[in-house]
Short mmCIF file of C-alpha atoms and ligand atoms in Angstrom, two decimals:
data_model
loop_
_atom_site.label_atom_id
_atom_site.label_comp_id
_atom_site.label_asym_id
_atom_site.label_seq_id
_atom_site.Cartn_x
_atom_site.Cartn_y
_atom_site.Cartn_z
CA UNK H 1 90.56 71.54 84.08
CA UNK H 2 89.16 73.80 86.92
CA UNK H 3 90.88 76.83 85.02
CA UNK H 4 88.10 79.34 86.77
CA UNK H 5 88.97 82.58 85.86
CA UNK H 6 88.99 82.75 82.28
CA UNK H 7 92.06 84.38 81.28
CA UNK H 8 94.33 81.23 82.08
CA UNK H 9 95.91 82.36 85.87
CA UNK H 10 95.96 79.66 87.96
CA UNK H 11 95.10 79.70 91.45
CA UNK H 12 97.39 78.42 93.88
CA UNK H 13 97.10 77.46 96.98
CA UNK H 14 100.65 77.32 99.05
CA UNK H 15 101.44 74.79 102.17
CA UNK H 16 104.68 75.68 103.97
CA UNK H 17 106.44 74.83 107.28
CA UNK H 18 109.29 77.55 108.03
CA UNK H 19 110.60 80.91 106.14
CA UNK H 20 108.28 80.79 103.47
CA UNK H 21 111.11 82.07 100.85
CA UNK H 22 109.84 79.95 97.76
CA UNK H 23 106.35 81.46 98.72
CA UNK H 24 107.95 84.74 98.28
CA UNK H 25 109.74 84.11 95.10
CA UNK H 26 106.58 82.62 93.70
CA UNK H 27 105.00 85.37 94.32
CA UNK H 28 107.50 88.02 93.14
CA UNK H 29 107.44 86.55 89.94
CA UNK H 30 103.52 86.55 89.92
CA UNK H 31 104.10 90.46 90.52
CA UNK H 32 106.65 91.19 88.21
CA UNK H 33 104.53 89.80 85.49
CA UNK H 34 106.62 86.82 84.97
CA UNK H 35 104.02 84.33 86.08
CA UNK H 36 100.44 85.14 85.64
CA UNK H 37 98.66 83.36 88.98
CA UNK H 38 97.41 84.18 92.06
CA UNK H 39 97.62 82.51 95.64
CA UNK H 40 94.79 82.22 97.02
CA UNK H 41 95.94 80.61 100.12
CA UNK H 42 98.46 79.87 101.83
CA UNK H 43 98.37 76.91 104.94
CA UNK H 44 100.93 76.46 107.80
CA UNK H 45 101.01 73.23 110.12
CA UNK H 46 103.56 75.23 112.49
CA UNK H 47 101.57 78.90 113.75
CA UNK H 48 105.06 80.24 114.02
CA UNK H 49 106.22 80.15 110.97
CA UNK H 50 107.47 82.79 109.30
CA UNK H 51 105.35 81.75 105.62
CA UNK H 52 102.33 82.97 107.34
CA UNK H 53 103.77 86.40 108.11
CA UNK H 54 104.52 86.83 104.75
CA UNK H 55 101.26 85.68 103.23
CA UNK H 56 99.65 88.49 106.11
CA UNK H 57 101.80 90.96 104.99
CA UNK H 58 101.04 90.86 100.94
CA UNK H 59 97.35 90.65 102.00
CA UNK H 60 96.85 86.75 100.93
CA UNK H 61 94.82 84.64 103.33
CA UNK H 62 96.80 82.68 105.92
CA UNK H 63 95.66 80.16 108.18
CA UNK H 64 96.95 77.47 110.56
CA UNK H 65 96.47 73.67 109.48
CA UNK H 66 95.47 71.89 113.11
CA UNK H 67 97.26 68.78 113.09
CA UNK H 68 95.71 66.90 116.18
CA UNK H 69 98.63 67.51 118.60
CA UNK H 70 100.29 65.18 115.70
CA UNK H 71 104.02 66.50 115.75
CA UNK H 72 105.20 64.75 112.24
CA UNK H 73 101.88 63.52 110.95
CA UNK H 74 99.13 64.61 108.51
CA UNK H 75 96.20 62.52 109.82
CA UNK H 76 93.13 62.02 107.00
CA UNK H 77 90.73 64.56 108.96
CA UNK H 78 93.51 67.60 108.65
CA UNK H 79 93.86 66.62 104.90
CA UNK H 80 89.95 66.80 104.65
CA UNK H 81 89.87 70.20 106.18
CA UNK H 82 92.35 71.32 103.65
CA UNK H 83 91.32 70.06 100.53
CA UNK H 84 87.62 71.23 101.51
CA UNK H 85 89.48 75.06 101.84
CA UNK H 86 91.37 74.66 99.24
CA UNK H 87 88.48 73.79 96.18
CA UNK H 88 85.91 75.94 98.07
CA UNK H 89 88.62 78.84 97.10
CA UNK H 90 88.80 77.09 93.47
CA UNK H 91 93.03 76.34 93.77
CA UNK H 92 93.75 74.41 90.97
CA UNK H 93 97.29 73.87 91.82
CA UNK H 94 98.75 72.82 95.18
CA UNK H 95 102.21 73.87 95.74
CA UNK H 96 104.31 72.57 98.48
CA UNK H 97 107.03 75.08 99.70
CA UNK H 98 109.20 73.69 102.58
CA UNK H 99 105.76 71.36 104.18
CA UNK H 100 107.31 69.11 106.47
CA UNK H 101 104.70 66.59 106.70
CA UNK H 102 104.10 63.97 103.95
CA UNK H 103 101.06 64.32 102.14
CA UNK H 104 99.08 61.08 101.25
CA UNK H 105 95.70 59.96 100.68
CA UNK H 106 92.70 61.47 100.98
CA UNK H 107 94.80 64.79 99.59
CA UNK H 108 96.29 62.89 96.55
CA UNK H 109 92.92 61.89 95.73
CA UNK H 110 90.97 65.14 95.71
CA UNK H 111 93.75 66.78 93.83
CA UNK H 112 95.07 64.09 91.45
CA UNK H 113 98.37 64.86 89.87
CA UNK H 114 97.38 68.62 91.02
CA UNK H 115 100.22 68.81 94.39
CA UNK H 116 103.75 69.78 93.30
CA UNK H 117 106.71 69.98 95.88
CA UNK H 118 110.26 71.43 95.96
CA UNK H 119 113.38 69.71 97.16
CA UNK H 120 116.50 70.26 97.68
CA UNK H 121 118.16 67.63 95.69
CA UNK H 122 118.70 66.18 92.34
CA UNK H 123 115.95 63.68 92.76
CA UNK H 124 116.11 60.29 93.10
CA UNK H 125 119.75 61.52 94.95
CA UNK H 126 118.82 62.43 99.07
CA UNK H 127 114.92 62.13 99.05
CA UNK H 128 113.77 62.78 102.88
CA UNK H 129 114.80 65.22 105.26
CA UNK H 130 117.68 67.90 105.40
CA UNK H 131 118.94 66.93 101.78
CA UNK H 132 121.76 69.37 101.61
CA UNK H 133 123.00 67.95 104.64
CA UNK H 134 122.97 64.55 103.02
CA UNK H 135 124.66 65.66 100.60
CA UNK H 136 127.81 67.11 101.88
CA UNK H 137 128.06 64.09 104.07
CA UNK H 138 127.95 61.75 101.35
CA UNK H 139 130.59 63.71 99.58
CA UNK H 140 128.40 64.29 96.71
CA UNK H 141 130.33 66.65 93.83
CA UNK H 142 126.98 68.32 92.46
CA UNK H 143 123.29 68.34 94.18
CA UNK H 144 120.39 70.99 93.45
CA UNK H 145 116.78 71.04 93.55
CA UNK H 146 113.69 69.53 91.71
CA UNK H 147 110.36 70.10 91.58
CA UNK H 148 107.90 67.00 91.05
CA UNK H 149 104.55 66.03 90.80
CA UNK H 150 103.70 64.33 94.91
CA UNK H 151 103.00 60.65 94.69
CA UNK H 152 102.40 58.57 97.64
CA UNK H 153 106.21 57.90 97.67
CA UNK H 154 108.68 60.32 99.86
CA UNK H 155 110.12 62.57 96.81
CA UNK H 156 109.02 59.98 94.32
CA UNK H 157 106.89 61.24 91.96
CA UNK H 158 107.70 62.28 88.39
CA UNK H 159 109.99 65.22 88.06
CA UNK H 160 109.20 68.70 86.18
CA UNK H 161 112.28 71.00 86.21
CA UNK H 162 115.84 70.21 87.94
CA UNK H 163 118.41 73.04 88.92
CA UNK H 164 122.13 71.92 89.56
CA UNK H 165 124.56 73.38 92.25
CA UNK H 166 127.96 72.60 92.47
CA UNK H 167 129.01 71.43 96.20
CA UNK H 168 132.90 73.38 96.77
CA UNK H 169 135.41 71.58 98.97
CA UNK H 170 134.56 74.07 101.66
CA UNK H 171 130.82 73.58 101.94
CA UNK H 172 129.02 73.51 104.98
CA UNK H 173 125.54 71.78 104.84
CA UNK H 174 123.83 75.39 105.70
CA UNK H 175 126.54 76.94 103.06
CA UNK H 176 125.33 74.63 100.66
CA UNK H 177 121.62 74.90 101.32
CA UNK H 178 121.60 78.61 100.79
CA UNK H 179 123.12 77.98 97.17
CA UNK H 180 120.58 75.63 96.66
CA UNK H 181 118.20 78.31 98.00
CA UNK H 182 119.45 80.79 95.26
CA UNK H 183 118.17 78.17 92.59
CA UNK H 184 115.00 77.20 94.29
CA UNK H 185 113.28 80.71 93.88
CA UNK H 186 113.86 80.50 89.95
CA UNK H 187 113.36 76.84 89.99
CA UNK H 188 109.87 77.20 91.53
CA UNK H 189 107.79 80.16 89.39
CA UNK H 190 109.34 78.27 86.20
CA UNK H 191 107.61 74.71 87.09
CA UNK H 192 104.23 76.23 88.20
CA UNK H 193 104.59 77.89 84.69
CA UNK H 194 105.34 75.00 82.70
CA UNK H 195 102.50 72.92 84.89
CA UNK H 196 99.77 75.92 83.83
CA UNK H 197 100.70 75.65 80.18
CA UNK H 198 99.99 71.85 80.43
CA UNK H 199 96.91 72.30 82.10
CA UNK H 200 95.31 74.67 79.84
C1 GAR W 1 113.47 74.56 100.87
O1 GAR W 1 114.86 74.48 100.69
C2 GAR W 1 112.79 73.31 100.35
O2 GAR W 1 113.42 72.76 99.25
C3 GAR W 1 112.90 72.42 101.55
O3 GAR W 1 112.66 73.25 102.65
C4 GAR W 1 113.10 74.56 102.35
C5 GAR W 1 111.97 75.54 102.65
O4 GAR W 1 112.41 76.85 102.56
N1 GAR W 1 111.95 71.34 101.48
C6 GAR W 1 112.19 70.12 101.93
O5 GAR W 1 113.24 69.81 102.48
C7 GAR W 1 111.06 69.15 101.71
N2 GAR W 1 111.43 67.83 102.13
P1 GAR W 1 111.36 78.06 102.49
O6 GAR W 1 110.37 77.88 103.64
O7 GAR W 1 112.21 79.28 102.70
O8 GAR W 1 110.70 78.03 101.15
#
């Protein structure tokens, strides 16, 4: 596999929508040795979000994914533009970190089984959007987070690592979300470890 370094780190490339805070933890573990990779990019739909600032401010390339005035969709010419950025920079791993739009073809197909996502849920539980939330309203005792391999499916494809969270009686959904959080960042750098070794 497109392993082009030579000494097994894998080159990421990172798509978020909002804080950025699994960015963050990914790379904090790629800095405190725990996870030997490198991002080489990282790609925002929304030019205010806060993922970009981050990338900016540990000196990784960030840049703005135009979307066509689209305000929910990924149209087939963005998805081009990426995937030509993201092999011309050699990623051999797309990681989706809180991207709100749903990737489909052409980008499944230029990256086959190569685009991971987190969620907050214990997938197939609350698949879609604001899963914590779904989750305290359905009175759910236990949720978490998964990472998966993307499919063309919303939050389908197979699953790598799960984390559990308990849900207390006193949850609210943004009380709950930030527990989930807490999981997410060692959920994350443990997956794109377990992915490398399997791609090596
Ligand atoms: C995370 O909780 C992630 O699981 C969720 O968005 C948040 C992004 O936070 N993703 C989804 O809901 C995907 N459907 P971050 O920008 O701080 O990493």
């Amino acid at each position: 596999m497109g392993m082009s370094t030579g000494d097994g780190k894998i080159k990421l490339g990172v798509l978020g929508s909002g804080s950025g805070s699994n960015m963050q933890a990914i790379l904090d573990a790629i800095q405190d040795g725990s996870l030997n990779a490198e991002i080489v990019l990282v790609l925002s739909d929304n030019p205010d979000a806060y993922i970009l600032e981050r990338a900016k401010n540990a000196g990784i390339a960030a840049e703005v994914i135009d979307c066509q005035g689209y305000e929910t969709r990924f149209p087939d010419v963005s998805q081009r533009e990426v995937a030509e950025k993201l092999k011309s920079l050699g990623v051999d791993l797309v990681c989706l970190a809180g991207f709100m739009r749903l990737v489909k073809q052409p980008l499944l197909d230029i990256f086959p089984d190569r685009i991971i996502n987190i969620h907050p849920s214990l997938l197939p539980e609350f698949p879609g959007l604001m899963a914590w939330k779904q989750a305290v309203d359905a009175g759910a005792e236990e949720s978490g987070c998964t990472v998966h391999y993307v499919d063309a499916g919303m939050d389908t494809g197979p699953i790598i690592l799960q984390a559990k969270v308990p849900v207390l009686p006193d949850d609210t959904a943004e009380s709950l979300h930030a527990r989930i959080q807490e999981q997410e960042h060692g959920l994350y750098p443990a997956a794109i470890k377990q992915v490398a070794g399997s791609m090596s």
